[in-house]
Amino acid sequence: MLDIIIYSVCIIGLIIAAITDIKTREVPDWLNFSLIAAGIGLNLLFTVILHDYKYIINSIAGFLAFFIIALIMFYTGQWGGGDSKIIMGLGALVGLDLSFKGRVLIDFLINSLIIGAAYGLVWSSVLTVRKWKGVLKEVRKICRSKKVKASKKVLFLIILILIMFIIFQKDPIIKFFLLGMLVLSIITFYLWIYIKAVEKSAMLKLVAPHKLTEGDWIAKDIVVDKKRICGPKDLGISKPQIKELIALYRKKKVKNVLIKEGLPFVPSFLIAFIITLFIGNILLLLLA
C-alpha cells in the first residue's frame, strides 16, 4: 500500500514534468522541490506511524545518492538543471534501501541510462529527417576539420592494433571481445560526428534576451565592451546574467543570443520508471 502511494506520486510528478519539458524545454522548480519535499515528508510520516526509521533513512540516502549523480551528470553537461532536480525528488520518494533488499532505485538508474541513450538516438533521428540537408552539410564540415582528421589517424591506429591482436589471438572468446571493441570504436567515432552535426544544425537557436530562461545553454560566448557576459562554460545561464543581457539589449548592445536547445529528457525518465516497475532491470533481462 505504501509503495503504491510513493510510486503514484512519482508517476504523476513525472507525467507533469514530461509535459512541461516537451512544451517549454524546462521543468518548473516548484515541481522539483515539491517532489523532494513530498519524498522526505511522506517517508517521515511512514516512520512516525510505523515506528520504523528505515523509511526516513532510506529516503535521505536516496536523495543524497541521486544528488551526487545529478551533480556529476549536470557538470558533465549530460543533464540540464530540471533533469537533475527531478532525479533528486525521485531519490527522496523511492529511497535507497541500505539493506539492498530492494533495488527499485538502482534498477531505475540503469534503465534511465539505457532508455536515455535510445531516446536520444530516436530524437536525433527525428531532427535529422526534418533538417537532413543541414545535418549532411554539417557532417561534411566536421569531417573536414583538423580535429577530426587527427582523430581519424588515431582511430586507424587503434583499428590496426586490434586487428593484429585478433589475428594472433587463439581464444575465441577474447577474439570475439576484441572484434566487439573494434566495431564499437568505429561506431562511437562516427556516432560522435553525427551527434555534433545534429547539435549544430538542428539544436542551435537565436533568441532575444528577454526570452531566455534560467538554465538555458549558451552556445557562444557573449562579449560586450571586452567584458564576457556569459558563455558555454557557465553550464546554464543565471538570472543575474539574463538581467544584464536584457539591459544590454535595451541599450542595443546585444541583439540575439545563440542557445543550444537540449532534448526534452524527462519523458525518458518516465518511460524508464514505468519499465522499472512493471518489467524490471533491462540490462539483467538482456544478459539473461
mmCIF file of C-alpha atoms in Angstrom:
data_model
loop_
_atom_site.group_PDB
_atom_site.id
_atom_site.type_symbol
_atom_site.label_atom_id
_atom_site.label_comp_id
_atom_site.label_asym_id
_atom_site.label_seq_id
_atom_site.Cartn_x
_atom_site.Cartn_y
_atom_site.Cartn_z
ATOM 1 C CA MET A 1 0.000 0.000 0.000
ATOM 2 C CA LEU A 2 2.811 2.420 0.934
ATOM 3 C CA ASP A 3 4.667 1.562 -2.276
ATOM 4 C CA ILE A 4 1.543 2.327 -4.322
ATOM 5 C CA ILE A 5 1.344 5.814 -2.733
ATOM 6 C CA ILE A 6 5.037 6.526 -3.404
ATOM 7 C CA TYR A 7 5.018 5.197 -6.976
ATOM 8 C CA SER A 8 1.785 7.057 -7.782
ATOM 9 C CA VAL A 9 3.327 10.359 -6.642
ATOM 10 C CA CYS A 10 6.436 9.598 -8.737
ATOM 11 C CA ILE A 11 4.451 8.813 -11.900
ATOM 12 C CA ILE A 12 2.146 11.837 -11.522
ATOM 13 C CA GLY A 13 5.166 14.091 -10.961
ATOM 14 C CA LEU A 14 6.996 12.621 -13.961
ATOM 15 C CA ILE A 15 3.947 12.993 -16.237
ATOM 16 C CA ILE A 16 3.588 16.699 -15.329
ATOM 17 C CA ALA A 17 7.350 17.213 -15.712
ATOM 18 C CA ALA A 18 7.417 15.398 -19.082
ATOM 19 C CA ILE A 19 4.581 17.529 -20.478
ATOM 20 C CA THR A 20 6.210 20.819 -19.378
ATOM 21 C CA ASP A 21 9.612 19.643 -20.616
ATOM 22 C CA ILE A 22 8.232 18.884 -24.092
ATOM 23 C CA LYS A 23 6.287 22.173 -24.259
ATOM 24 C CA THR A 24 8.796 24.608 -22.727
ATOM 25 C CA ARG A 25 12.097 22.649 -22.551
ATOM 26 C CA GLU A 26 12.211 23.211 -18.787
ATOM 27 C CA VAL A 27 10.848 21.675 -15.592
ATOM 28 C CA PRO A 28 9.490 24.208 -13.068
ATOM 29 C CA ASP A 29 11.347 24.430 -9.750
ATOM 30 C CA TRP A 30 8.094 24.264 -7.785
ATOM 31 C CA LEU A 31 7.512 20.742 -9.144
ATOM 32 C CA ASN A 32 11.049 19.539 -8.443
ATOM 33 C CA PHE A 33 11.102 20.913 -4.899
ATOM 34 C CA SER A 34 7.579 19.582 -4.287
ATOM 35 C CA LEU A 35 8.748 16.065 -5.168
ATOM 36 C CA ILE A 36 11.746 16.368 -2.824
ATOM 37 C CA ALA A 37 9.529 17.698 -0.014
ATOM 38 C CA ALA A 38 6.891 15.011 -0.671
ATOM 39 C CA GLY A 39 9.556 12.299 -0.606
ATOM 40 C CA ILE A 40 11.051 13.329 2.718
ATOM 41 C CA GLY A 41 7.642 14.276 4.179
ATOM 42 C CA LEU A 42 5.872 11.016 3.267
ATOM 43 C CA ASN A 43 8.749 8.839 4.446
ATOM 44 C CA LEU A 44 8.939 10.791 7.706
ATOM 45 C CA LEU A 45 5.197 10.201 8.147
ATOM 46 C CA PHE A 46 5.645 6.462 7.482
ATOM 47 C CA THR A 47 8.451 6.411 10.073
ATOM 48 C CA VAL A 48 6.236 8.030 12.731
ATOM 49 C CA ILE A 49 3.162 5.871 12.005
ATOM 50 C CA LEU A 50 5.009 2.538 11.718
ATOM 51 C CA HIS A 51 7.760 3.330 14.271
ATOM 52 C CA ASP A 52 10.372 2.288 11.719
ATOM 53 C CA TYR A 53 13.324 4.579 10.995
ATOM 54 C CA LYS A 54 14.240 2.777 7.760
ATOM 55 C CA TYR A 55 11.771 4.880 5.731
ATOM 56 C CA ILE A 56 13.313 8.266 6.520
ATOM 57 C CA ILE A 57 16.871 6.869 6.473
ATOM 58 C CA ASN A 58 16.323 5.283 3.040
ATOM 59 C CA SER A 59 14.686 8.498 1.803
ATOM 60 C CA ILE A 60 17.652 10.650 2.838
ATOM 61 C CA ALA A 61 20.082 8.050 1.433
ATOM 62 C CA GLY A 62 18.191 8.029 -1.887
ATOM 63 C CA PHE A 63 18.173 11.815 -2.046
ATOM 64 C CA LEU A 64 21.916 12.088 -1.294
ATOM 65 C CA ALA A 65 22.852 9.310 -3.754
ATOM 66 C CA PHE A 66 20.869 10.892 -6.575
ATOM 67 C CA PHE A 67 22.093 14.361 -5.569
ATOM 68 C CA ILE A 68 25.679 13.208 -6.226
ATOM 69 C CA ILE A 69 24.691 11.509 -9.511
ATOM 70 C CA ALA A 70 22.740 14.618 -10.578
ATOM 71 C CA LEU A 71 25.752 16.860 -9.869
ATOM 72 C CA ILE A 72 28.027 14.632 -11.955
ATOM 73 C CA MET A 73 25.561 14.499 -14.864
ATOM 74 C CA PHE A 74 24.902 18.260 -14.698
ATOM 75 C CA TYR A 75 28.538 19.361 -14.572
ATOM 76 C CA THR A 76 29.498 16.978 -17.373
ATOM 77 C CA GLY A 77 26.748 18.538 -19.481
ATOM 78 C CA GLN A 78 24.633 15.376 -19.787
ATOM 79 C CA TRP A 79 21.550 16.680 -17.959
ATOM 80 C CA GLY A 80 20.021 20.100 -17.503
ATOM 81 C CA GLY A 81 19.113 21.640 -14.146
ATOM 82 C CA GLY A 82 15.495 20.455 -14.285
ATOM 83 C CA ASP A 83 16.509 16.873 -15.132
ATOM 84 C CA SER A 84 18.965 16.819 -12.229
ATOM 85 C CA LYS A 85 16.494 18.186 -9.682
ATOM 86 C CA ILE A 86 13.680 15.801 -10.602
ATOM 87 C CA ILE A 87 16.056 12.868 -10.139
ATOM 88 C CA MET A 88 16.735 14.083 -6.581
ATOM 89 C CA GLY A 89 12.984 14.128 -5.969
ATOM 90 C CA LEU A 90 12.644 10.528 -7.159
ATOM 91 C CA GLY A 91 15.551 9.536 -4.926
ATOM 92 C CA ALA A 92 13.849 11.085 -1.892
ATOM 93 C CA LEU A 93 10.497 9.456 -2.720
ATOM 94 C CA VAL A 94 11.584 5.902 -3.552
ATOM 95 C CA GLY A 95 14.554 5.853 -1.193
ATOM 96 C CA LEU A 96 17.739 3.803 -1.365
ATOM 97 C CA ASP A 97 17.330 0.566 0.573
ATOM 98 C CA LEU A 98 20.589 0.345 2.543
ATOM 99 C CA SER A 99 19.929 -3.345 3.230
ATOM 100 C CA PHE A 100 19.980 -3.847 -0.582
ATOM 101 C CA LYS A 101 16.827 -5.978 -0.402
ATOM 102 C CA GLY A 102 15.002 -3.532 -2.667
ATOM 103 C CA ARG A 103 16.606 -2.485 -5.961
ATOM 104 C CA VAL A 104 13.996 -0.151 -7.449
ATOM 105 C CA LEU A 105 16.200 2.956 -7.402
ATOM 106 C CA ILE A 106 19.267 1.137 -8.752
ATOM 107 C CA ASP A 107 17.210 -0.587 -11.472
ATOM 108 C CA PHE A 108 15.668 2.771 -12.392
ATOM 109 C CA LEU A 109 19.107 4.378 -12.740
ATOM 110 C CA ILE A 110 20.348 1.599 -15.050
ATOM 111 C CA ASN A 111 17.132 1.700 -17.084
ATOM 112 C CA SER A 112 17.383 5.511 -17.327
ATOM 113 C CA LEU A 113 20.831 5.260 -18.915
ATOM 114 C CA ILE A 114 19.703 2.622 -21.439
ATOM 115 C CA ILE A 115 16.361 4.258 -22.269
ATOM 116 C CA GLY A 116 18.023 7.696 -22.303
ATOM 117 C CA ALA A 117 20.565 6.567 -24.911
ATOM 118 C CA ALA A 118 17.867 5.003 -27.114
ATOM 119 C CA TYR A 119 15.579 8.008 -26.625
ATOM 120 C CA GLY A 120 18.379 10.411 -27.586
ATOM 121 C CA LEU A 121 19.089 8.494 -30.795
ATOM 122 C CA VAL A 122 15.400 8.401 -31.759
ATOM 123 C CA TRP A 123 15.006 12.143 -31.106
ATOM 124 C CA SER A 124 18.189 12.895 -33.074
ATOM 125 C CA SER A 125 16.871 10.765 -35.945
ATOM 126 C CA VAL A 126 13.633 12.773 -35.999
ATOM 127 C CA LEU A 127 15.635 16.027 -36.127
ATOM 128 C CA THR A 128 17.762 14.564 -38.929
ATOM 129 C CA VAL A 129 14.683 13.738 -41.038
ATOM 130 C CA ARG A 130 13.329 17.258 -40.505
ATOM 131 C CA LYS A 131 16.615 19.040 -41.266
ATOM 132 C CA TRP A 132 18.594 16.455 -43.228
ATOM 133 C CA LYS A 133 20.208 18.983 -45.606
ATOM 134 C CA GLY A 134 21.669 20.984 -42.725
ATOM 135 C CA VAL A 135 22.815 17.827 -40.909
ATOM 136 C CA LEU A 136 24.514 16.450 -44.048
ATOM 137 C CA LYS A 137 26.255 19.785 -44.665
ATOM 138 C CA GLU A 138 27.474 19.877 -41.056
ATOM 139 C CA VAL A 139 28.721 16.256 -41.213
ATOM 140 C CA ARG A 140 30.877 17.160 -44.228
ATOM 141 C CA LYS A 141 32.159 20.268 -42.467
ATOM 142 C CA ILE A 142 33.068 18.349 -39.286
ATOM 143 C CA CYS A 143 34.771 15.560 -41.270
ATOM 144 C CA ARG A 144 36.980 18.162 -42.999
ATOM 145 C CA SER A 145 38.071 19.740 -39.688
ATOM 146 C CA LYS A 146 41.666 19.287 -38.460
ATOM 147 C CA LYS A 147 40.458 17.788 -35.165
ATOM 148 C CA VAL A 148 38.502 15.004 -36.886
ATOM 149 C CA LYS A 149 41.281 14.320 -39.404
ATOM 150 C CA ALA A 150 43.716 13.856 -36.499
ATOM 151 C CA SER A 151 41.169 11.687 -34.664
ATOM 152 C CA LYS A 152 40.768 9.502 -37.771
ATOM 153 C CA LYS A 153 44.511 8.765 -37.716
ATOM 154 C CA VAL A 154 44.285 7.717 -34.053
ATOM 155 C CA LEU A 155 41.223 5.568 -34.824
ATOM 156 C CA PHE A 156 43.044 3.939 -37.755
ATOM 157 C CA LEU A 157 45.972 3.100 -35.455
ATOM 158 C CA ILE A 158 43.607 1.595 -32.839
ATOM 159 C CA ILE A 159 41.895 -0.494 -35.540
ATOM 160 C CA LEU A 160 45.256 -1.812 -36.806
ATOM 161 C CA ILE A 161 46.339 -2.789 -33.276
ATOM 162 C CA LEU A 162 43.026 -4.543 -32.608
ATOM 163 C CA ILE A 163 43.207 -6.402 -35.948
ATOM 164 C CA MET A 164 46.729 -7.601 -35.087
ATOM 165 C CA PHE A 165 45.525 -8.895 -31.708
ATOM 166 C CA ILE A 166 42.513 -10.592 -33.346
ATOM 167 C CA ILE A 167 44.722 -12.349 -35.937
ATOM 168 C CA PHE A 168 47.186 -13.732 -33.387
ATOM 169 C CA GLN A 169 44.638 -14.470 -30.637
ATOM 170 C CA LYS A 170 43.615 -18.139 -30.398
ATOM 171 C CA ASP A 171 40.992 -17.892 -27.660
ATOM 172 C CA PRO A 172 37.613 -17.461 -29.478
ATOM 173 C CA ILE A 173 36.044 -15.580 -26.540
ATOM 174 C CA ILE A 174 38.855 -12.999 -26.392
ATOM 175 C CA LYS A 175 38.822 -12.777 -30.201
ATOM 176 C CA PHE A 176 35.080 -12.059 -30.137
ATOM 177 C CA PHE A 177 35.607 -9.443 -27.386
ATOM 178 C CA LEU A 178 38.351 -7.691 -29.408
ATOM 179 C CA LEU A 179 36.165 -7.745 -32.515
ATOM 180 C CA GLY A 180 33.397 -6.120 -30.475
ATOM 181 C CA MET A 181 35.825 -3.412 -29.313
ATOM 182 C CA LEU A 182 36.860 -2.781 -32.923
ATOM 183 C CA VAL A 183 33.268 -2.380 -34.129
ATOM 184 C CA LEU A 184 32.354 -0.273 -31.075
ATOM 185 C CA SER A 185 35.339 2.064 -31.666
ATOM 186 C CA ILE A 186 34.228 2.753 -35.251
ATOM 187 C CA ILE A 187 30.545 3.184 -34.323
ATOM 188 C CA THR A 188 31.370 5.505 -31.387
ATOM 189 C CA PHE A 189 33.595 7.727 -33.549
ATOM 190 C CA TYR A 190 31.049 8.231 -36.329
ATOM 191 C CA LEU A 191 28.173 8.478 -33.867
ATOM 192 C CA TRP A 192 30.028 11.372 -32.188
ATOM 193 C CA ILE A 193 30.348 13.132 -35.585
ATOM 194 C CA TYR A 194 26.641 12.565 -36.265
ATOM 195 C CA ILE A 195 25.534 13.888 -32.857
ATOM 196 C CA LYS A 196 27.742 17.001 -33.210
ATOM 197 C CA ALA A 197 26.271 17.605 -36.687
ATOM 198 C CA VAL A 198 22.695 17.296 -35.391
ATOM 199 C CA GLU A 199 23.528 19.605 -32.486
ATOM 200 C CA LYS A 200 24.990 22.326 -34.714
ATOM 201 C CA SER A 201 22.392 22.148 -37.485
ATOM 202 C CA ALA A 202 19.160 21.388 -35.632
ATOM 203 C CA MET A 203 19.602 22.315 -31.965
ATOM 204 C CA LEU A 204 21.005 25.852 -32.118
ATOM 205 C CA LYS A 205 18.580 28.759 -31.946
ATOM 206 C CA LEU A 206 18.808 32.573 -31.817
ATOM 207 C CA VAL A 207 16.577 34.162 -29.153
ATOM 208 C CA ALA A 208 16.118 37.653 -27.747
ATOM 209 C CA PRO A 209 17.492 38.130 -24.181
ATOM 210 C CA HIS A 210 14.010 38.621 -22.670
ATOM 211 C CA LYS A 211 13.027 35.151 -23.927
ATOM 212 C CA LEU A 212 15.875 33.438 -22.075
ATOM 213 C CA THR A 213 15.111 31.302 -19.021
ATOM 214 C CA GLU A 214 17.422 30.327 -16.186
ATOM 215 C CA GLY A 215 19.473 27.268 -17.130
ATOM 216 C CA ASP A 216 19.436 27.843 -20.909
ATOM 217 C CA TRP A 217 22.658 26.598 -22.516
ATOM 218 C CA ILE A 218 24.546 29.432 -24.223
ATOM 219 C CA ALA A 219 26.267 28.136 -27.372
ATOM 220 C CA LYS A 220 28.690 31.016 -27.920
ATOM 221 C CA ASP A 221 30.483 33.487 -25.642
ATOM 222 C CA ILE A 222 28.813 36.903 -25.436
ATOM 223 C CA VAL A 223 31.372 39.677 -25.028
ATOM 224 C CA VAL A 224 30.375 43.349 -24.741
ATOM 225 C CA ASP A 225 32.953 46.123 -24.364
ATOM 226 C CA LYS A 226 35.665 43.481 -23.796
ATOM 227 C CA LYS A 227 33.647 42.042 -20.892
ATOM 228 C CA ARG A 228 32.433 38.441 -21.045
ATOM 229 C CA ILE A 229 28.784 38.270 -20.020
ATOM 230 C CA CYS A 230 28.126 34.537 -20.399
ATOM 231 C CA GLY A 231 29.019 31.510 -22.477
ATOM 232 C CA PRO A 232 29.129 27.707 -22.813
ATOM 233 C CA LYS A 233 31.395 27.264 -19.781
ATOM 234 C CA ASP A 234 28.679 28.603 -17.453
ATOM 235 C CA LEU A 235 26.672 25.344 -17.668
ATOM 236 C CA GLY A 236 23.421 27.237 -17.965
ATOM 237 C CA ILE A 237 22.700 30.954 -17.799
ATOM 238 C CA SER A 238 21.801 32.515 -14.433
ATOM 239 C CA LYS A 239 19.086 35.077 -13.618
ATOM 240 C CA PRO A 240 21.611 37.918 -12.988
ATOM 241 C CA GLN A 241 23.192 37.216 -16.393
ATOM 242 C CA ILE A 242 19.767 37.335 -18.072
ATOM 243 C CA LYS A 243 19.024 40.696 -16.401
ATOM 244 C CA GLU A 244 22.370 42.041 -17.612
ATOM 245 C CA LEU A 245 21.669 40.857 -21.176
ATOM 246 C CA ILE A 246 18.194 42.444 -21.148
ATOM 247 C CA ALA A 247 19.766 45.743 -20.033
ATOM 248 C CA LEU A 248 22.322 45.492 -22.864
ATOM 249 C CA TYR A 249 19.521 44.609 -25.302
ATOM 250 C CA ARG A 250 17.694 47.832 -24.364
ATOM 251 C CA LYS A 251 20.914 49.749 -24.982
ATOM 252 C CA LYS A 252 21.105 47.974 -28.386
ATOM 253 C CA LYS A 253 24.462 46.397 -27.491
ATOM 254 C CA VAL A 254 23.104 42.845 -27.716
ATOM 255 C CA LYS A 255 20.527 41.747 -30.275
ATOM 256 C CA ASN A 256 20.145 37.964 -30.049
ATOM 257 C CA VAL A 257 21.715 35.141 -28.071
ATOM 258 C CA LEU A 258 22.662 31.780 -29.592
ATOM 259 C CA ILE A 259 21.414 28.965 -27.355
ATOM 260 C CA LYS A 260 21.543 25.188 -27.588
ATOM 261 C CA GLU A 261 18.134 23.598 -27.239
ATOM 262 C CA GLY A 262 18.505 20.407 -25.255
ATOM 263 C CA LEU A 263 16.363 17.330 -25.703
ATOM 264 C CA PRO A 264 13.239 17.146 -23.528
ATOM 265 C CA PHE A 265 14.837 14.387 -21.465
ATOM 266 C CA VAL A 266 12.261 13.908 -18.694
ATOM 267 C CA PRO A 267 9.989 11.694 -20.878
ATOM 268 C CA SER A 268 12.820 9.131 -20.923
ATOM 269 C CA PHE A 269 12.774 9.129 -17.090
ATOM 270 C CA LEU A 270 9.022 8.491 -17.154
ATOM 271 C CA ILE A 271 9.433 5.572 -19.585
ATOM 272 C CA ALA A 272 12.351 4.162 -17.551
ATOM 273 C CA PHE A 273 10.379 4.400 -14.279
ATOM 274 C CA ILE A 274 7.321 2.611 -15.707
ATOM 275 C CA ILE A 275 9.555 -0.117 -17.188
ATOM 276 C CA THR A 276 11.317 -0.498 -13.818
ATOM 277 C CA LEU A 277 8.006 -1.039 -12.004
ATOM 278 C CA PHE A 278 6.386 -3.406 -14.496
ATOM 279 C CA ILE A 279 9.303 -5.173 -16.210
ATOM 280 C CA GLY A 280 12.422 -4.728 -14.068
ATOM 281 C CA ASN A 281 16.079 -4.182 -14.903
ATOM 282 C CA ILE A 282 16.502 -4.114 -18.705
ATOM 283 C CA LEU A 283 20.233 -4.893 -18.522
ATOM 284 C CA LEU A 284 19.676 -8.035 -16.440
ATOM 285 C CA LEU A 285 16.925 -9.160 -18.821
ATOM 286 C CA LEU A 286 19.206 -8.659 -21.836
ATOM 287 C CA LEU A 287 22.065 -10.549 -20.179
ATOM 288 C CA ALA A 288 19.712 -13.377 -19.171
#
